Coordinates of C-alpha atoms in Angstrom, one line a residue:
X209 CA 61.3 80.1 92.0
X210 CA 65.0 80.6 92.8
X211 CA 66.7 78.3 95.2
X212 CA 67.4 79.5 98.7
X213 CA 70.1 78.7 101.3
X214 CA 68.5 77.7 104.6
X215 CA 70.3 78.1 108.0
X216 CA 69.3 76.4 111.2
X217 CA 70.6 77.2 114.7
X218 CA 73.4 74.8 115.6
X219 CA 72.5 75.2 119.3
X220 CA 68.8 74.3 118.6
X221 CA 68.8 72.4 115.3
X222 CA 65.0 72.5 115.0
X223 CA 65.1 76.4 114.9
X224 CA 65.1 78.0 111.5
X225 CA 67.2 81.2 111.6
X226 CA 66.7 82.4 108.1
X227 CA 67.3 82.0 104.4
X228 CA 69.0 83.8 101.5
X229 CA 68.7 83.5 97.8
X230 CA 71.2 81.3 96.0
X231 CA 72.9 82.8 92.9
X232 CA 73.1 80.8 89.7
X233 CA 76.0 81.4 87.2
X234 CA 73.8 84.0 85.3
X235 CA 73.3 86.0 88.5
X236 CA 77.0 85.8 89.3
X237 CA 77.8 87.2 85.9
X238 CA 75.3 90.0 86.3
X239 CA 76.8 91.0 89.7
X240 CA 80.3 91.0 88.4
X241 CA 79.4 93.0 85.3
X242 CA 77.8 95.6 87.5
X243 CA 80.8 95.7 89.8
X244 CA 83.1 96.1 86.8
X245 CA 81.1 99.1 85.5
X246 CA 80.9 100.7 88.9
X247 CA 84.7 100.3 89.5
X248 CA 85.7 102.6 86.7
X249 CA 83.9 105.6 88.4
X250 CA 84.9 104.5 91.9
X251 CA 88.6 104.4 91.0
X252 CA 88.4 108.0 89.8
X253 CA 87.2 109.1 93.2
X254 CA 90.0 110.6 95.3
X255 CA 91.3 108.4 98.1
X256 CA 90.3 110.9 100.7
X257 CA 86.7 110.8 99.4
X258 CA 86.7 107.0 99.2
X259 CA 87.7 106.6 102.9
X260 CA 85.2 109.3 103.9
X261 CA 82.5 107.1 102.3
X262 CA 83.9 104.1 104.3
X263 CA 83.5 106.0 107.5
X264 CA 79.9 106.8 106.5
X265 CA 79.4 103.1 105.8
X266 CA 80.6 102.2 109.3
X267 CA 78.2 104.7 110.7
X268 CA 75.4 103.1 108.8
X269 CA 76.1 99.7 110.4
X270 CA 76.7 100.8 114.0
X271 CA 73.1 101.3 115.1
X272 CA 72.3 97.7 114.0
X273 CA 75.0 96.0 116.0
X274 CA 72.8 94.5 118.7
X275 CA 70.4 92.8 116.2
X276 CA 73.3 91.7 113.9
X277 CA 75.1 90.2 116.9
X278 CA 72.1 88.1 117.9
X279 CA 71.6 87.0 114.3
X280 CA 75.3 85.9 114.1
X281 CA 75.1 84.0 117.3
X282 CA 71.9 82.1 116.2
X283 CA 73.3 81.1 112.8
X284 CA 76.9 80.3 113.8
X285 CA 76.8 79.0 117.4
X286 CA 79.3 81.6 118.5
X287 CA 78.5 83.1 121.9
X288 CA 76.7 86.5 121.9
X289 CA 79.5 88.4 123.6
X290 CA 82.0 87.2 121.0
X291 CA 79.5 88.2 118.2
X292 CA 79.2 91.7 119.6
X293 CA 83.0 91.9 119.9
X294 CA 83.5 90.7 116.3
X295 CA 81.1 93.3 114.9
X296 CA 82.6 96.1 116.9
X297 CA 86.1 95.1 116.0
X298 CA 85.2 94.9 112.3
X299 CA 84.0 98.6 112.4
X300 CA 87.2 99.5 114.3
X301 CA 89.2 97.9 111.5
X302 CA 87.3 99.7 108.8
X303 CA 87.9 103.0 110.4
X304 CA 91.6 102.1 110.9
X305 CA 91.9 101.5 107.2
X306 CA 90.1 104.8 106.5
X307 CA 92.7 106.6 108.6
X308 CA 95.8 104.9 107.2
X309 CA 94.9 104.1 103.6
X310 CA 95.6 107.6 102.1
X311 CA 99.2 107.5 103.2
X312 CA 99.7 103.8 102.2
X313 CA 98.1 104.3 98.8
X314 CA 99.7 107.7 98.0
X315 CA 101.8 108.0 94.9
X316 CA 105.6 108.2 95.5
X317 CA 107.7 110.5 93.3
X318 CA 111.4 110.7 93.0
X319 CA 113.3 113.2 90.9
X320 CA 117.1 113.0 91.2
X321 CA 120.3 112.4 89.4
X322 CA 119.1 109.0 88.3
X323 CA 116.0 110.3 86.7
X324 CA 112.4 110.9 87.4
X325 CA 110.4 108.0 88.9
X326 CA 106.7 107.9 89.8
X327 CA 105.2 104.9 91.6
X328 CA 101.4 104.8 91.4
X329 CA 99.1 102.5 93.6
X330 CA 96.4 101.4 91.2
X331 CA 93.4 99.1 91.9
X332 CA 93.0 95.6 90.5
X333 CA 89.4 96.1 89.5
X334 CA 86.7 93.7 90.9
X335 CA 87.8 91.8 94.0
X336 CA 86.0 88.6 94.8
X337 CA 86.0 88.0 98.5
X338 CA 85.3 84.3 99.5
X339 CA 84.7 84.2 103.3
X340 CA 84.2 81.4 105.9
X341 CA 81.5 80.9 108.5
X342 CA 83.6 81.0 111.7
X343 CA 84.1 84.8 111.8
X344 CA 82.2 86.0 108.8
X345 CA 82.0 89.7 109.6
X346 CA 85.6 90.5 110.4
X347 CA 87.0 88.1 107.8
X348 CA 84.9 89.9 105.2
X349 CA 85.9 93.3 106.4
X350 CA 89.6 92.4 106.2
X351 CA 89.0 92.3 102.4
X352 CA 86.2 94.8 101.9
X353 CA 87.9 97.8 103.7
X354 CA 91.3 97.8 102.0
X355 CA 90.0 96.8 98.7
X356 CA 87.4 99.6 98.6
X357 CA 89.9 102.1 99.9
X358 CA 92.3 101.2 97.1
X359 CA 89.6 101.9 94.4
X360 CA 88.4 98.3 93.8
X361 CA 84.8 97.2 93.9
X362 CA 84.0 94.1 95.9
X363 CA 81.7 91.1 95.5
X364 CA 81.4 89.0 98.8
X365 CA 80.4 85.4 98.7
X366 CA 80.0 84.1 102.2
X367 CA 79.9 80.5 103.4
X368 CA 76.4 78.9 103.3
X369 CA 76.9 78.0 106.9
X370 CA 76.7 81.6 108.1
X371 CA 75.2 83.8 105.3
X372 CA 72.7 85.8 107.2
X373 CA 74.5 88.4 109.4
X374 CA 77.1 89.2 106.8
X375 CA 74.4 89.6 104.2
X376 CA 72.7 92.2 106.2
X377 CA 75.9 93.9 107.2
X378 CA 77.2 94.1 103.6
X379 CA 73.9 95.6 102.5
X380 CA 74.0 98.2 105.3
X381 CA 77.6 99.1 104.2
X382 CA 76.5 99.3 100.6
X383 CA 73.7 101.6 101.4
X384 CA 76.2 104.4 102.1
X385 CA 78.3 103.7 98.9
X386 CA 77.7 104.2 95.2
X387 CA 75.6 101.5 93.5
X388 CA 77.4 98.2 92.9
X389 CA 80.6 99.2 94.6
X390 CA 79.9 96.6 97.2
X391 CA 77.7 93.6 96.6
X392 CA 77.0 90.2 98.2
X393 CA 75.8 87.0 96.6
X394 CA 75.3 83.5 98.0
X395 CA 75.7 80.0 96.7
X396 CA 77.4 76.7 96.7
X397 CA 80.7 75.6 95.1
X398 CA 79.3 76.3 91.6
X399 CA 78.6 79.9 92.5
X400 CA 82.0 80.3 94.0
X401 CA 83.6 78.8 90.9
X402 CA 81.7 81.1 88.6
X403 CA 82.8 84.1 90.7
X404 CA 86.5 83.2 91.1
X405 CA 86.8 82.1 87.4
X406 CA 85.1 85.2 86.0
X407 CA 87.2 87.0 83.4
X408 CA 86.3 90.4 84.9
X409 CA 87.5 89.6 88.4
X410 CA 90.9 91.3 89.0
X411 CA 91.8 89.7 92.3
X412 CA 90.5 86.9 94.6
X413 CA 90.8 87.1 98.4
X414 CA 90.0 83.8 100.2
X415 CA 89.9 82.6 103.8
X416 CA 89.1 79.0 104.5
X417 CA 90.4 75.4 104.3
X418 CA 93.1 73.9 102.3
X419 CA 91.0 71.7 100.1
X420 CA 88.8 74.6 99.0
X421 CA 91.8 76.8 98.6
X422 CA 93.3 74.5 96.0
X423 CA 90.1 74.7 94.0
X424 CA 90.0 78.5 94.3
X425 CA 93.6 78.9 93.4
X426 CA 93.3 76.6 90.3
X427 CA 90.2 78.5 89.1
X428 CA 91.9 81.8 89.5
X429 CA 95.1 80.6 87.9
X430 CA 93.1 79.7 84.8
X431 CA 92.5 83.4 84.3
X432 CA 96.0 84.4 85.8
X433 CA 94.1 86.2 88.5
X434 CA 96.2 87.0 91.6
X435 CA 95.0 85.7 94.9
X436 CA 95.4 86.2 98.7
X437 CA 94.9 82.9 100.6
X438 CA 94.6 82.8 104.4
X439 CA 94.3 79.2 105.3
X440 CA 94.4 76.9 108.3
X441 CA 97.0 76.3 111.0
X442 CA 98.1 73.8 113.6
X443 CA 99.5 76.4 115.9
X444 CA 102.0 75.2 118.5
X445 CA 102.2 76.7 122.0
X446 CA 105.7 76.6 123.5
X447 CA 105.7 77.0 127.2
X448 CA 109.3 77.4 128.3
X449 CA 110.5 76.2 131.7
X450 CA 110.0 79.7 133.2
X451 CA 106.5 80.2 131.9
X452 CA 104.0 81.8 134.2
X453 CA 101.3 79.2 135.0
X454 CA 99.3 81.5 137.3
X455 CA 95.5 81.9 136.8
X456 CA 95.6 85.0 134.6
X457 CA 97.8 83.7 131.8
X458 CA 96.2 80.3 132.0
X459 CA 92.7 81.8 131.5
X460 CA 94.1 83.5 128.5
X461 CA 95.5 80.3 127.1
X462 CA 92.3 78.3 127.7
X463 CA 90.3 80.8 125.7
X464 CA 93.1 80.8 123.0
X465 CA 92.2 77.2 122.4
X466 CA 88.4 77.1 123.0
X467 CA 87.0 80.5 121.9
X468 CA 84.5 79.9 119.1
X469 CA 84.6 76.2 120.2
X470 CA 88.1 76.0 118.9
X471 CA 86.9 76.7 115.3
X472 CA 89.6 79.3 114.6
X473 CA 92.5 79.1 112.2
X474 CA 94.9 80.7 114.7
X475 CA 93.6 78.9 117.8
X476 CA 96.2 77.3 120.1
X477 CA 96.2 73.7 118.9
X478 CA 99.3 71.9 120.4
X479 CA 100.4 72.7 123.9
X480 CA 104.1 71.9 124.5
X481 CA 105.1 71.9 128.2
X482 CA 108.3 71.0 130.0
X483 CA 108.3 67.4 131.2
X484 CA 109.1 68.6 134.7
X485 CA 106.1 70.9 134.8
X486 CA 103.6 68.7 133.0
X487 CA 101.3 67.8 135.9
X488 CA 101.5 71.4 137.3
X489 CA 100.5 72.7 133.9
X490 CA 97.5 70.3 133.5
X491 CA 96.2 71.2 137.0
X492 CA 96.6 75.0 136.3
X493 CA 95.0 74.7 132.9
X494 CA 92.0 72.7 134.2
X495 CA 91.5 75.1 137.1
X496 CA 91.5 78.1 134.7
X497 CA 89.1 76.3 132.4
X498 CA 86.7 75.7 135.3
X499 CA 86.6 79.5 135.7
X500 CA 86.2 80.8 132.2
X501 CA 84.9 78.0 130.1
X502 CA 81.1 77.4 130.2
X503 CA 79.4 75.3 127.6
X504 CA 75.9 76.2 126.7
X505 CA 73.5 78.1 124.5
X506 CA 75.3 81.0 122.8
X507 CA 72.5 83.5 123.8
X508 CA 72.6 82.5 127.5
X509 CA 74.3 84.9 129.9
X510 CA 77.7 83.6 131.2
X511 CA 78.2 81.0 128.4
X512 CA 81.6 81.3 126.8
X513 CA 81.5 78.3 124.4
X514 CA 78.6 77.2 122.2
X515 CA 78.2 74.2 119.8
X516 CA 80.3 73.4 116.8
X517 CA 78.9 74.4 113.4
X518 CA 77.5 71.1 112.1
X519 CA 76.8 67.5 113.1
X520 CA 79.6 66.4 110.8
X521 CA 82.0 68.7 112.6
X522 CA 80.9 67.2 116.0
X523 CA 81.4 63.7 114.7
X524 CA 84.9 64.5 113.3
X525 CA 86.1 66.1 116.5
X526 CA 84.7 63.3 118.7
X527 CA 86.5 60.8 116.4
X528 CA 89.8 62.6 116.9
X529 CA 89.5 62.3 120.6
X530 CA 88.4 58.6 120.5
X531 CA 91.4 57.8 118.2
X532 CA 93.8 59.6 120.6
X533 CA 92.5 57.6 123.6
X534 CA 92.8 54.4 121.5
X535 CA 96.5 55.3 121.0
X536 CA 97.0 55.5 124.8
X537 CA 96.0 59.1 125.4
X538 CA 93.8 60.3 128.3
X539 CA 90.9 62.6 127.6
X540 CA 90.2 65.1 130.4
X541 CA 87.0 67.2 130.2
X542 CA 87.5 70.8 131.0
X543 CA 85.3 73.7 131.9
X544 CA 81.7 73.4 133.0
X545 CA 78.2 73.1 131.5
X546 CA 75.6 75.9 132.0
X547 CA 72.8 74.5 134.2
X548 CA 70.1 75.6 131.8
X549 CA 71.7 74.2 128.7
X550 CA 70.1 71.3 126.7
X551 CA 73.2 69.8 125.1
X552 CA 71.0 67.3 123.2
X553 CA 69.4 70.1 121.2
X554 CA 72.4 71.0 119.2
X555 CA 75.9 70.1 118.0
X556 CA 77.6 70.4 121.4
X557 CA 81.0 68.8 122.0
X558 CA 82.5 68.6 125.5
X559 CA 85.8 70.5 125.5
X560 CA 88.7 68.2 126.3
X561 CA 92.4 68.3 127.1
X562 CA 94.2 65.2 125.9
X563 CA 97.4 64.0 127.6
X564 CA 99.8 61.2 126.7
X565 CA 98.9 61.2 123.0
X566 CA 101.7 60.2 120.5
X567 CA 102.9 62.9 118.1
X568 CA 101.7 61.0 115.0
X569 CA 98.1 60.9 116.2
X570 CA 95.8 62.9 113.9
X571 CA 94.8 65.0 117.0
X572 CA 98.4 66.3 117.0
X573 CA 99.4 66.1 113.4
X574 CA 96.3 67.6 111.9
X575 CA 94.4 70.8 112.6
X576 CA 91.6 69.8 115.0
X577 CA 89.4 72.9 114.4
X578 CA 87.3 72.1 117.4
X579 CA 87.1 72.0 121.2
X580 CA 89.9 69.6 122.0
X581 CA 93.7 70.2 122.4
X582 CA 96.6 67.9 123.2
X583 CA 99.3 68.4 125.8
X584 CA 102.7 67.3 124.8
X585 CA 105.7 67.2 127.1
X586 CA 109.4 67.9 126.1
X587 CA 112.8 67.7 127.6
X588 CA 115.1 70.0 125.7
X589 CA 114.6 73.2 123.7
X590 CA 116.3 71.9 120.5
X591 CA 113.9 69.0 120.2
X592 CA 111.0 71.3 121.0
X593 CA 111.7 73.6 118.0
X594 CA 111.9 70.7 115.6
X595 CA 108.5 69.3 116.9
X596 CA 106.9 72.7 116.8
X597 CA 108.0 73.2 113.2
X598 CA 106.9 69.7 112.0
X599 CA 104.1 69.5 109.5
X600 CA 103.1 71.5 106.4
X601 CA 101.2 74.3 108.1
X602 CA 102.7 77.5 109.5
X603 CA 100.1 80.1 110.4
X604 CA 100.6 81.0 114.0
X605 CA 102.6 79.9 117.1
X606 CA 103.2 81.3 120.5
X607 CA 106.1 81.3 123.1
X608 CA 105.5 81.8 126.8
X609 CA 108.3 82.9 129.1
X610 CA 109.1 85.2 131.9
X611 CA 112.1 86.4 129.8
X612 CA 110.9 88.4 126.8
X613 CA 114.3 88.3 125.1
X614 CA 114.4 84.6 125.4
X615 CA 110.9 84.3 124.0
X616 CA 111.8 86.4 121.0
X617 CA 114.9 84.3 120.4
X618 CA 112.9 81.2 120.3
X619 CA 110.2 82.8 118.2
X620 CA 112.8 83.7 115.5
X621 CA 113.3 79.9 115.0
X622 CA 109.7 79.1 114.5
X623 CA 108.2 78.5 111.0
X624 CA 105.1 80.6 111.4
X625 CA 103.7 83.7 109.8
X626 CA 102.7 85.2 113.2
X627 CA 104.3 84.3 116.6
X628 CA 102.6 85.6 119.7
X629 CA 104.5 86.1 123.0
X630 CA 102.8 85.3 126.3
X631 CA 99.4 85.1 124.6
X632 CA 97.7 83.5 121.6
X633 CA 94.8 84.0 119.2
X634 CA 92.9 87.3 119.1
X635 CA 94.3 88.7 122.3
X636 CA 97.7 88.8 120.6
X637 CA 96.5 90.6 117.4
X638 CA 97.2 94.2 116.5
X639 CA 95.7 96.3 113.7
X640 CA 99.2 97.4 112.7
X641 CA 100.7 93.8 112.6
X642 CA 100.4 92.0 109.2
X643 CA 98.8 88.5 109.6
X644 CA 99.2 85.5 107.3
X645 CA 100.8 82.2 107.0
X646 CA 103.9 80.4 105.6
X647 CA 104.3 77.0 104.1
X648 CA 100.8 75.5 103.3
X649 CA 99.0 78.1 105.5
X650 CA 98.6 80.5 102.5
X651 CA 100.2 83.6 101.2
X652 CA 99.5 87.3 101.2
X653 CA 98.8 89.4 104.3
X654 CA 95.8 90.9 106.1
X655 CA 95.9 93.7 108.7
X656 CA 98.6 96.3 108.9
X657 CA 99.8 98.5 106.0
X658 CA 100.7 95.3 104.1
X659 CA 97.0 94.3 104.3
X660 CA 96.1 97.6 102.6
X661 CA 98.8 97.3 100.0
X662 CA 97.6 93.8 99.0
X663 CA 94.7 95.5 97.1
X664 CA 96.8 98.0 95.1
X665 CA 99.3 97.1 92.4
X666 CA 102.4 99.3 91.8
X667 CA 102.5 100.9 88.4
X668 CA 105.6 102.9 87.3
X669 CA 106.2 106.0 85.2
X670 CA 110.0 106.5 84.6
X671 CA 112.2 109.0 82.7
X672 CA 115.8 107.9 83.0
X673 CA 118.3 110.7 83.5
X674 CA 120.2 109.8 80.4
X675 CA 117.3 110.7 78.1
X676 CA 116.0 113.8 79.8
X677 CA 116.8 117.2 78.6
X678 CA 120.6 117.7 79.0
X679 CA 121.2 114.0 79.6
X680 CA 124.3 112.2 78.5
X681 CA 122.4 109.6 76.5
X682 CA 123.3 106.0 76.2
X683 CA 123.7 103.2 73.6
X684 CA 120.5 101.9 72.2
X685 CA 121.1 98.5 73.8
X686 CA 122.6 99.7 77.1
X687 CA 121.8 98.2 80.5
X688 CA 120.9 100.7 83.3
X689 CA 123.8 102.0 85.4
X690 CA 121.6 102.5 88.5

């Protein structure tokens, strides 16, 4: 009997949510071989027909959104409203790609005095999509939609910590597509290594942590397989001295830190506030948190934050807070607990704001990836920029100011792939805006036209003017003049 991956509810750890079969290397090989065979026919389909099939695939998923959302909430600990939102947004993204891909992927032809030049957008072949547990649907769709539109086939390997909803979703999508164009398989690190290192995989798209990314990149490099890596961040929030601390923006900032229990790569993770407004900010932030942040079972009405994903994650996050307090920090619980919640039943961590913590504390210097965030005061803008840019990560950042021009001027000085203005996290995203990191936060882009172009390689056909009929010719070893 084949092994299976078992998933229990992180909010009620005794509750079995479901299982999926784990693939061994032989199964991985069979899936990739099928994808490679299917890709040849899929690439010959016109782009217009490929995106029409993607729209049909979105329609096949839509009736199942309520049951998929509940399944995602039960396996991941993400609150039900967020799961509904993620699934709906994933379909919105797929349809956005279907609308824009024909233009982005179109051939470009030039015929002028310099010669005739044809630029063709060609697929890579089989794309391996390695996806995480914290937003498994949208982070898979960010790879599936543009890769399929470009004529690739896709094999998705989700995280074992949230395999169930994405398994069903991919199978629903695949039901509207030709056989083996889109497949899903599950497994541990060995299955991932077999997939990434497969000789027939043409590109690898990975979202996850730095340690796994190094393993993925090394395995891909052994085959000289190109990669897209979207990794973690330690996003600084820069509140300038004229920032609006009224309830509405503060509610937005609270959820930018604590949505999905803070387990988001682009969450707000370091809050820099003017020294003169420190106490005012803390009071405003805590008041906003009391309104919008409710800890409890993800399926309960009114709950906005559930458990973290595992007991190990809970222990790590608690340890970061305890270390910060030992260094002189002060931990301030924020939000409230749902009266009907049994926090002993799952991996619940009290959301905390930590003040007075030194900059070298792990809570500040590392990505917390959990429901705790430090508040750090500053005196001058020059020092603020240096502190915000410290460290090896550069995924996101945000600048908050009543003066948009001033905010943009500061944003230009930040070492981040995506800088939000007067918001942070998903409220600041746009389908048209490419997203990705700098420094050790990865490379390549998702969203926007660049996110579509990631899955097509430019191939060239060129007839230089010198050698066309009537051309002047050139020496056999000449360099081009233009």
